[in-house]
Amino acid sequence: MIHVTQMGFHFTNFGGIDVNRLEGNGNYLFIYFRCPAEVMLGGRYRQIPEDTFLLYKKGEPQVYRSMGGDFVNDWIHLEFDFYNNFFEKLDIPFDTPMKLVDSKAVTNMIGDLYVEYFNTGEQHEIIMDKKASVLFYKFSDLYKLTVNGGVAVNKYMKELTKIRRDILNYAYVPDNAWETAKKLNISTSYFQHIYKAFFGVSFNQDVIKGRVEHAARLLLETDESVLEIARSCGYENQEHFSRQFKKIKGCSPRKYRQC
């Protein structure tokens, strides 16, 4: 089990900070630098930019300082019942400045963990363990994608992440892949290729899922007929809508409404 012994979220050290823990602080430390900093790595200070993550191994020196002005960061001190090479198995390196193309997913999870950190209850420790585990699993995936994705990731990941989020929330309903590729000024075939490479599903699959999930909400929240809902979600053919709905939700629209 992972234990979060201390943590801070969007924490501001007014006037700056100069940390000099030569033997660490007795546990693992995961930091997100929201401002530029100088970090001691390999026996010398290195400047790292804002929006950088760093993981310290237990017992290793933790030496970093601000570069002027206030110092803002997120930080998590961690301990394990049984470590069992947790970070090594996730390929998250120690003492290495790490950038993600889109840090928002991870920082949102840190914020969520921070809220739970102050809660109580019989399941609190288990909840903290699960949330911390998922945070690092997600970080591992995004870090690997950043490292291995090359130019395409650095150039398009933020835009594609927002496009996918809007599609699945039914905030953006494109008619076809060409329309969306045009927004990014790339060819349709290349857009479809990098979309699937990033997310593991095709663009068309996500469009269908976004429509079906929106239809599912309408089935539960409105009295509209199945035909009306199908048409409002872009389906002219109710049978086609019902087939796609059942494939994703596991039952027909009418049965879903009755559940």
Short mmCIF file of C-alpha atoms in Angstrom, two decimals, residues 46-217:
data_model
loop_
_atom_site.label_atom_id
_atom_site.label_comp_id
_atom_site.label_asym_id
_atom_site.label_seq_id
_atom_site.Cartn_x
_atom_site.Cartn_y
_atom_site.Cartn_z
CA ARG A 46 20.86 22.66 -13.24
CA GLN A 47 18.17 25.09 -14.27
CA ILE A 48 14.85 23.45 -15.04
CA PRO A 49 11.84 25.21 -16.53
CA GLU A 50 8.36 25.48 -15.12
CA ASP A 51 5.97 22.59 -15.75
CA THR A 52 8.62 19.99 -14.85
CA PHE A 53 8.26 16.87 -12.67
CA LEU A 54 10.96 15.28 -10.55
CA LEU A 55 11.04 12.07 -8.48
CA TYR A 56 13.51 11.60 -5.61
CA LYS A 57 14.46 8.15 -4.35
CA LYS A 58 14.20 7.44 -0.64
CA GLY A 59 17.41 8.40 1.16
CA GLU A 60 18.82 10.38 -1.78
CA PRO A 61 19.71 14.11 -1.52
CA GLN A 62 16.88 16.56 -2.17
CA VAL A 63 18.52 19.85 -3.11
CA TYR A 64 16.69 22.56 -5.06
CA ARG A 65 16.04 26.28 -4.87
CA SER A 66 14.03 29.03 -6.45
CA MET A 67 15.47 31.40 -9.03
CA GLY A 68 14.00 34.57 -7.58
CA GLY A 69 10.56 35.56 -6.41
CA ASP A 70 7.90 33.25 -5.01
CA PHE A 71 8.28 29.49 -5.47
CA VAL A 72 5.18 27.50 -6.46
CA ASN A 73 5.02 23.71 -6.61
CA ASP A 74 3.05 20.54 -5.91
CA TRP A 75 4.73 17.89 -3.77
CA ILE A 76 3.95 14.43 -2.44
CA HIS A 77 5.98 12.55 0.18
CA LEU A 78 5.38 8.80 -0.14
CA GLU A 79 6.04 5.63 1.81
CA PHE A 80 5.26 2.01 0.90
CA ASP A 81 4.34 -1.05 2.95
CA PHE A 82 6.29 -3.09 0.38
CA TYR A 83 8.07 -1.03 -2.26
CA ASN A 84 8.74 -3.89 -4.70
CA ASN A 85 10.33 -1.59 -7.31
CA PHE A 86 7.09 0.28 -7.90
CA PHE A 87 8.58 3.18 -9.86
CA GLU A 88 11.11 1.05 -11.72
CA LYS A 89 8.30 -1.18 -13.02
CA LEU A 90 6.50 1.92 -14.29
CA ASP A 91 9.70 3.18 -15.96
CA ILE A 92 9.53 6.46 -14.03
CA PRO A 93 13.16 7.55 -13.53
CA PHE A 94 14.62 9.06 -10.37
CA ASP A 95 16.59 12.33 -10.29
CA THR A 96 15.50 13.15 -13.83
CA PRO A 97 13.58 16.29 -14.86
CA MET A 98 10.48 15.05 -16.70
CA LYS A 99 8.16 17.00 -18.99
CA LEU A 100 4.75 15.96 -20.24
CA VAL A 101 3.15 17.33 -23.35
CA ASP A 102 -0.02 17.89 -21.35
CA SER A 103 0.43 17.99 -17.58
CA LYS A 104 -3.18 18.84 -16.81
CA ALA A 105 -4.37 15.24 -16.41
CA VAL A 106 -1.69 14.57 -13.77
CA THR A 107 -2.02 17.87 -11.92
CA ASN A 108 -5.80 17.39 -11.76
CA MET A 109 -5.19 14.02 -10.13
CA ILE A 110 -2.76 15.58 -7.66
CA GLY A 111 -5.46 18.11 -6.78
CA ASP A 112 -7.98 15.32 -6.28
CA LEU A 113 -5.52 13.41 -4.07
CA TYR A 114 -4.94 16.59 -2.06
CA VAL A 115 -8.66 16.91 -1.29
CA GLU A 116 -8.80 13.29 -0.12
CA TYR A 117 -5.63 13.81 1.96
CA PHE A 118 -7.64 15.92 4.42
CA ASN A 119 -10.61 13.56 4.58
CA THR A 120 -11.26 10.89 7.19
CA GLY A 121 -13.19 7.62 7.30
CA GLU A 122 -12.76 3.88 7.48
CA GLN A 123 -11.73 3.63 3.82
CA HIS A 124 -9.56 6.75 3.73
CA GLU A 125 -6.19 4.96 3.60
CA ILE A 126 -7.42 2.59 0.89
CA ILE A 127 -8.79 5.50 -1.16
CA MET A 128 -5.48 7.35 -0.84
CA ASP A 129 -3.58 4.24 -1.94
CA LYS A 130 -5.78 3.75 -5.01
CA LYS A 131 -5.73 7.40 -6.03
CA ALA A 132 -1.94 7.62 -5.64
CA SER A 133 -1.45 4.40 -7.61
CA VAL A 134 -3.65 5.58 -10.47
CA LEU A 135 -1.85 8.92 -10.52
CA PHE A 136 1.51 7.25 -11.12
CA TYR A 137 0.09 4.77 -13.63
CA LYS A 138 -1.28 7.73 -15.58
CA PHE A 139 1.98 9.62 -15.26
CA SER A 140 3.88 6.58 -16.56
CA ASP A 141 1.68 6.33 -19.65
CA LEU A 142 1.93 10.04 -20.44
CA TYR A 143 5.68 10.13 -19.84
CA LYS A 144 6.27 7.18 -22.16
CA LEU A 145 4.07 8.80 -24.77
CA THR A 146 6.03 12.04 -24.46
CA VAL A 147 9.41 10.31 -24.69
CA ASN A 148 8.53 7.91 -27.49
CA GLY A 149 6.04 9.97 -29.44
CA GLY A 150 8.54 12.29 -31.06
CA VAL A 151 7.58 15.42 -32.96
CA ALA A 152 3.95 14.45 -33.45
CA VAL A 153 3.30 14.25 -29.71
CA ASN A 154 4.99 17.55 -28.97
CA LYS A 155 3.12 19.28 -31.75
CA TYR A 156 -0.40 17.87 -31.54
CA MET A 157 -0.99 16.14 -28.19
CA LYS A 158 -2.57 19.12 -26.41
CA GLU A 159 -4.92 19.84 -29.28
CA LEU A 160 -5.87 16.19 -29.72
CA THR A 161 -6.48 15.74 -25.98
CA LYS A 162 -8.89 18.68 -25.98
CA ILE A 163 -10.60 17.45 -29.16
CA ARG A 164 -11.08 14.00 -27.67
CA ARG A 165 -12.38 15.37 -24.37
CA ASP A 166 -14.89 17.56 -26.22
CA ILE A 167 -16.01 14.68 -28.45
CA LEU A 168 -16.60 12.33 -25.51
CA ASN A 169 -18.44 15.07 -23.61
CA TYR A 170 -20.52 15.81 -26.72
CA ALA A 171 -19.25 19.38 -26.71
CA TYR A 172 -17.82 18.91 -30.20
CA VAL A 173 -19.63 16.76 -32.76
CA PRO A 174 -17.64 16.61 -36.01
CA ASP A 175 -19.25 15.32 -39.18
CA ASN A 176 -16.09 13.51 -40.28
CA ALA A 177 -12.36 13.16 -39.73
CA TRP A 178 -11.59 15.59 -42.56
CA GLU A 179 -13.32 18.40 -40.70
CA THR A 180 -11.18 17.84 -37.59
CA ALA A 181 -7.94 17.28 -39.50
CA LYS A 182 -8.51 20.63 -41.18
CA LYS A 183 -8.57 22.31 -37.75
CA LEU A 184 -5.04 21.00 -37.18
CA ASN A 185 -3.94 21.76 -40.75
CA ILE A 186 -2.87 18.16 -41.41
CA SER A 187 -4.06 15.47 -43.82
CA THR A 188 -6.99 13.27 -42.88
CA SER A 189 -4.95 10.06 -43.06
CA TYR A 190 -2.18 11.46 -40.82
CA PHE A 191 -4.74 12.78 -38.35
CA GLN A 192 -6.42 9.38 -38.10
CA HIS A 193 -3.03 7.69 -37.69
CA ILE A 194 -1.76 9.85 -34.82
CA TYR A 195 -5.18 9.89 -33.12
CA LYS A 196 -5.20 6.10 -32.85
CA ALA A 197 -1.52 6.03 -31.91
CA PHE A 198 -2.14 8.46 -29.04
CA PHE A 199 -5.38 7.05 -27.65
CA GLY A 200 -5.51 3.42 -28.75
CA VAL A 201 -8.90 3.84 -30.47
CA SER A 202 -9.89 5.30 -33.79
CA PHE A 203 -11.34 8.77 -34.21
CA ASN A 204 -14.61 7.29 -35.55
CA GLN A 205 -14.93 5.00 -32.52
CA ASP A 206 -14.71 8.00 -30.20
CA VAL A 207 -17.26 9.97 -32.24
CA ILE A 208 -19.69 7.07 -31.97
CA LYS A 209 -19.02 6.67 -28.25
CA GLY A 210 -19.59 10.38 -27.66
CA ARG A 211 -22.94 10.20 -29.45
CA VAL A 212 -24.02 7.05 -27.65
CA GLU A 213 -23.06 8.36 -24.21
CA HIS A 214 -24.99 11.56 -24.90
CA ALA A 215 -27.97 9.49 -26.04
CA ALA A 216 -27.75 7.43 -22.84
CA ARG A 217 -27.99 10.59 -20.76
#
